[in-house]
Coordinates of C-alpha atoms and ligand atoms in Angstrom, one line a residue:
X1 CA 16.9 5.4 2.8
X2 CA 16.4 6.5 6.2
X3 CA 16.6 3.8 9.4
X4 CA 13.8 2.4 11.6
X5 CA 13.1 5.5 14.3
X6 CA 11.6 3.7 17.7
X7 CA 7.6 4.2 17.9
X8 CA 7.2 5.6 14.0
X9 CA 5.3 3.2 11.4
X10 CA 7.9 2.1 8.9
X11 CA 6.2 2.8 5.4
X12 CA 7.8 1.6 2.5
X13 CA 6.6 4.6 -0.7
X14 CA 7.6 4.2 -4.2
X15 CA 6.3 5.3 -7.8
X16 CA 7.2 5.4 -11.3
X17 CA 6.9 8.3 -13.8
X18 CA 3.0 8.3 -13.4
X19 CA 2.9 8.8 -9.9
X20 CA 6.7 10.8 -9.4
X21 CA 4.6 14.2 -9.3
X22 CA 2.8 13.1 -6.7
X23 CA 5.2 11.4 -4.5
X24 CA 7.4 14.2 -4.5
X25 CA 4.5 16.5 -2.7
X26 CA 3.9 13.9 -0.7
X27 CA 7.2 12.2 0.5
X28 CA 8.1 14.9 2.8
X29 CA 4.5 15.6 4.5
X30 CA 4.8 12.0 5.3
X31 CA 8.2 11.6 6.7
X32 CA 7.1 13.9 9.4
X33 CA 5.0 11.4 10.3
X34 CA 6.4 8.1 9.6
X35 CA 10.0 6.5 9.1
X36 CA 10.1 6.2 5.4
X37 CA 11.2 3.6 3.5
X38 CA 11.8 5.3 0.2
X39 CA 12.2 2.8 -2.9
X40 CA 12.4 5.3 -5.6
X41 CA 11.8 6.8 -8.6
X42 CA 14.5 9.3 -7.9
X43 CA 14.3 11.0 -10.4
X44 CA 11.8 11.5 -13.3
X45 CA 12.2 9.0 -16.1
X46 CA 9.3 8.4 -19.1
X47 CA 10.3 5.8 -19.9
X48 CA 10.6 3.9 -16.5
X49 CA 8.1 0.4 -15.3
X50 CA 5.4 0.3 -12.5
X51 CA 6.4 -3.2 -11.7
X52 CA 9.6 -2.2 -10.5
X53 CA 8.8 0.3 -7.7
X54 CA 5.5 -1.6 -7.4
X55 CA 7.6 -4.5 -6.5
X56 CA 10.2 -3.0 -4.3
X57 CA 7.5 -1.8 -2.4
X58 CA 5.6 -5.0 -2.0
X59 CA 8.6 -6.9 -1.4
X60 CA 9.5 -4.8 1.0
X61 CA 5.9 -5.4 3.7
X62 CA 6.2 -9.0 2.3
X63 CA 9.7 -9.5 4.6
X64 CA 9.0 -7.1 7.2
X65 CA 11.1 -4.6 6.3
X66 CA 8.0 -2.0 6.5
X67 CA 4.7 -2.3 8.3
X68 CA 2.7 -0.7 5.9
X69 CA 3.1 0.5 2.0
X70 CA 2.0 3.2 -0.3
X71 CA 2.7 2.8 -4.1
X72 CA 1.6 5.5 -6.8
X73 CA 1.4 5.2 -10.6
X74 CA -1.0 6.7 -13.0
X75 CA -4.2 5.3 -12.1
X76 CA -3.1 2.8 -9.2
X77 CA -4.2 0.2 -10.8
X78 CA -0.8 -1.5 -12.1
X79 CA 0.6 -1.4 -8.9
X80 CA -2.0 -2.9 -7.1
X81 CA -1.8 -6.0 -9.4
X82 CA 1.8 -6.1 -8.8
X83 CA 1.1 -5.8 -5.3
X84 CA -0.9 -7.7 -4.5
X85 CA 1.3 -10.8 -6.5
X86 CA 3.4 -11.1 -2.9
X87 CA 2.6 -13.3 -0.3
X88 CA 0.9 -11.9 2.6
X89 CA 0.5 -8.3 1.1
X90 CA -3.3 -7.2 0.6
X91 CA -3.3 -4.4 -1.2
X92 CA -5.9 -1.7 -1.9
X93 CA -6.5 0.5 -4.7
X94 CA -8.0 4.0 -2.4
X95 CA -9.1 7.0 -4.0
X96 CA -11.8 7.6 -0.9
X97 CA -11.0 7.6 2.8
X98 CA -13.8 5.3 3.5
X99 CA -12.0 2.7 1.7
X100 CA -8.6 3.7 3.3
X101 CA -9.6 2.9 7.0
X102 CA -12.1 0.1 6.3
X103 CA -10.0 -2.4 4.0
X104 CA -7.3 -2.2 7.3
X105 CA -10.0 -2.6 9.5
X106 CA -11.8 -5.5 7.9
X107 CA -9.6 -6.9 5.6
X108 CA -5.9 -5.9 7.5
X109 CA -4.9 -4.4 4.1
X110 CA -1.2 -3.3 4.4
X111 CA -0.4 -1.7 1.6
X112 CA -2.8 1.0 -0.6
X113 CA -2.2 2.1 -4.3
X114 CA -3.0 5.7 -5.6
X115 CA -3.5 7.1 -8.8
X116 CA -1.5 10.5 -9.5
X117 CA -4.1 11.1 -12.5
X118 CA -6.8 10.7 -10.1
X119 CA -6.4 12.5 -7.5
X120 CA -4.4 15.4 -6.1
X121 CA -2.3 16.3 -3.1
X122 CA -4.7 16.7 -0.2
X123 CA -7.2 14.0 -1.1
X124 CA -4.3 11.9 -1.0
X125 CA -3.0 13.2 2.3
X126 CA -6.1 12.0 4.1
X127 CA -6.2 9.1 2.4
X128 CA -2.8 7.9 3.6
X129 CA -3.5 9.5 6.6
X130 CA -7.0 7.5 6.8
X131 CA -4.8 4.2 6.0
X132 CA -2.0 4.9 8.2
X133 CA -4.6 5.6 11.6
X134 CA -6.3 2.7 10.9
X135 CA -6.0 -0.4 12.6
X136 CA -7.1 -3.9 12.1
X137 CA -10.5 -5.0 14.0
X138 CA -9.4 -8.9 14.9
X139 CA -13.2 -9.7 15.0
X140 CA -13.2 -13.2 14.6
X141 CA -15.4 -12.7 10.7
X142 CA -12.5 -10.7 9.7
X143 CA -9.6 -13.2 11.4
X144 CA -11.6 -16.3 9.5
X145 CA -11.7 -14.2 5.8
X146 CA -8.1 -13.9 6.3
X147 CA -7.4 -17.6 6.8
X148 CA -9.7 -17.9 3.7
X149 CA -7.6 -15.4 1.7
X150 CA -4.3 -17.4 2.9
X151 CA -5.5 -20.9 2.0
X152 CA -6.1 -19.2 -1.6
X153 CA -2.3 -17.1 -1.6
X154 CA -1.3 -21.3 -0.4
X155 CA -3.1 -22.7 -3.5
X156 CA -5.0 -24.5 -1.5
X157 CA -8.6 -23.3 -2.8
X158 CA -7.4 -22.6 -6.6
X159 CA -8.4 -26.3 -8.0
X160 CA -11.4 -27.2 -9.5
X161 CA -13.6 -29.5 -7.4
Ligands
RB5_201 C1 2.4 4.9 -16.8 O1 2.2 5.7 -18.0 C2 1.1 4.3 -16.4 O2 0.7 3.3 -17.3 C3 1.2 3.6 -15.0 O3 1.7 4.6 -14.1 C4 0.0 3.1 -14.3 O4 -1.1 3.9 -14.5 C5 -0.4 1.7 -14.6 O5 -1.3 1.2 -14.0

């Protein structure tokens, strides 16, 4: 695990066996750019659980630790549930730049999910590359849906009327 570099984004990647092909073409494109946070797999293992890396990931933009996470498993979708389980992550499942820049534009989305089986190397470079440029709006629509989505991650919304 490398240490926080002054002025670099601190991105926090990690993947289990679904996604390990993947991550290993794309971990060193991407700590050229950014100070990487990386939480594993290290090595490829069949029989290994999304929730785990998913998790570490999560856990660590929940306390701080990075700015910004990328998780890959087979499809993305796993990992985005476990994601998005942790207080004050919004997590993304992106398979389109579109998506990438928007959901941290509108929705401050700080974390994105890929699917290895989905997509290959370069679409995924501009997809993180998308997510990693993009910044979040602060229009006041955008600030107010967030309060709305933390009153919901505070159970304040989740009983029936
Ligand atoms: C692993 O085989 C696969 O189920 C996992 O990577 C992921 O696609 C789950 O959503």
């Amino acid at each position: 695990m490398s240490t926080k570099t002054a002025g670099k984004l601190r991105v926090a990647l990690g993947t289990d066996h679904g996604g390990f092909p993947l991550k290993a073409d794309l971990l060193p494109w991407l700590q050229a750019k950014c100070d990487v946070l990386d939480v594993g797999a290290f090595a490829y293992d069949s029989k290994d659980d999304y929730p785990d890396f998913a998790g570490a990931v999560a856990r660590a933009v929940a306390t701080g630790k990075a700015e910004r996470g990328i998780i890959i498993c087979g499809s993305g979708v796993g990992a985005c549930i476990v994601a998005n389980k942790f207080p004050g992550v919004r997590g993304g499942l992106c398979h389109d730049t579109y998506s990438a820049h928007q959901g941290v534009e509108h929705d401050d989305m700080n974390l994105i999910c890929l699917g290895a089986r989905i997509i290959g190397i370069e679409i995924a470079k501009e997809i993180v590359m998308a997510f990693l440029q993009a910044r979040f709006s602060g229009e006041e629509r955008y600030r107010r849906r967030l309060e709305k989505l933390r009153a919901i991650e505070q159970g304040a919304l989740n009983r029936s009327p």
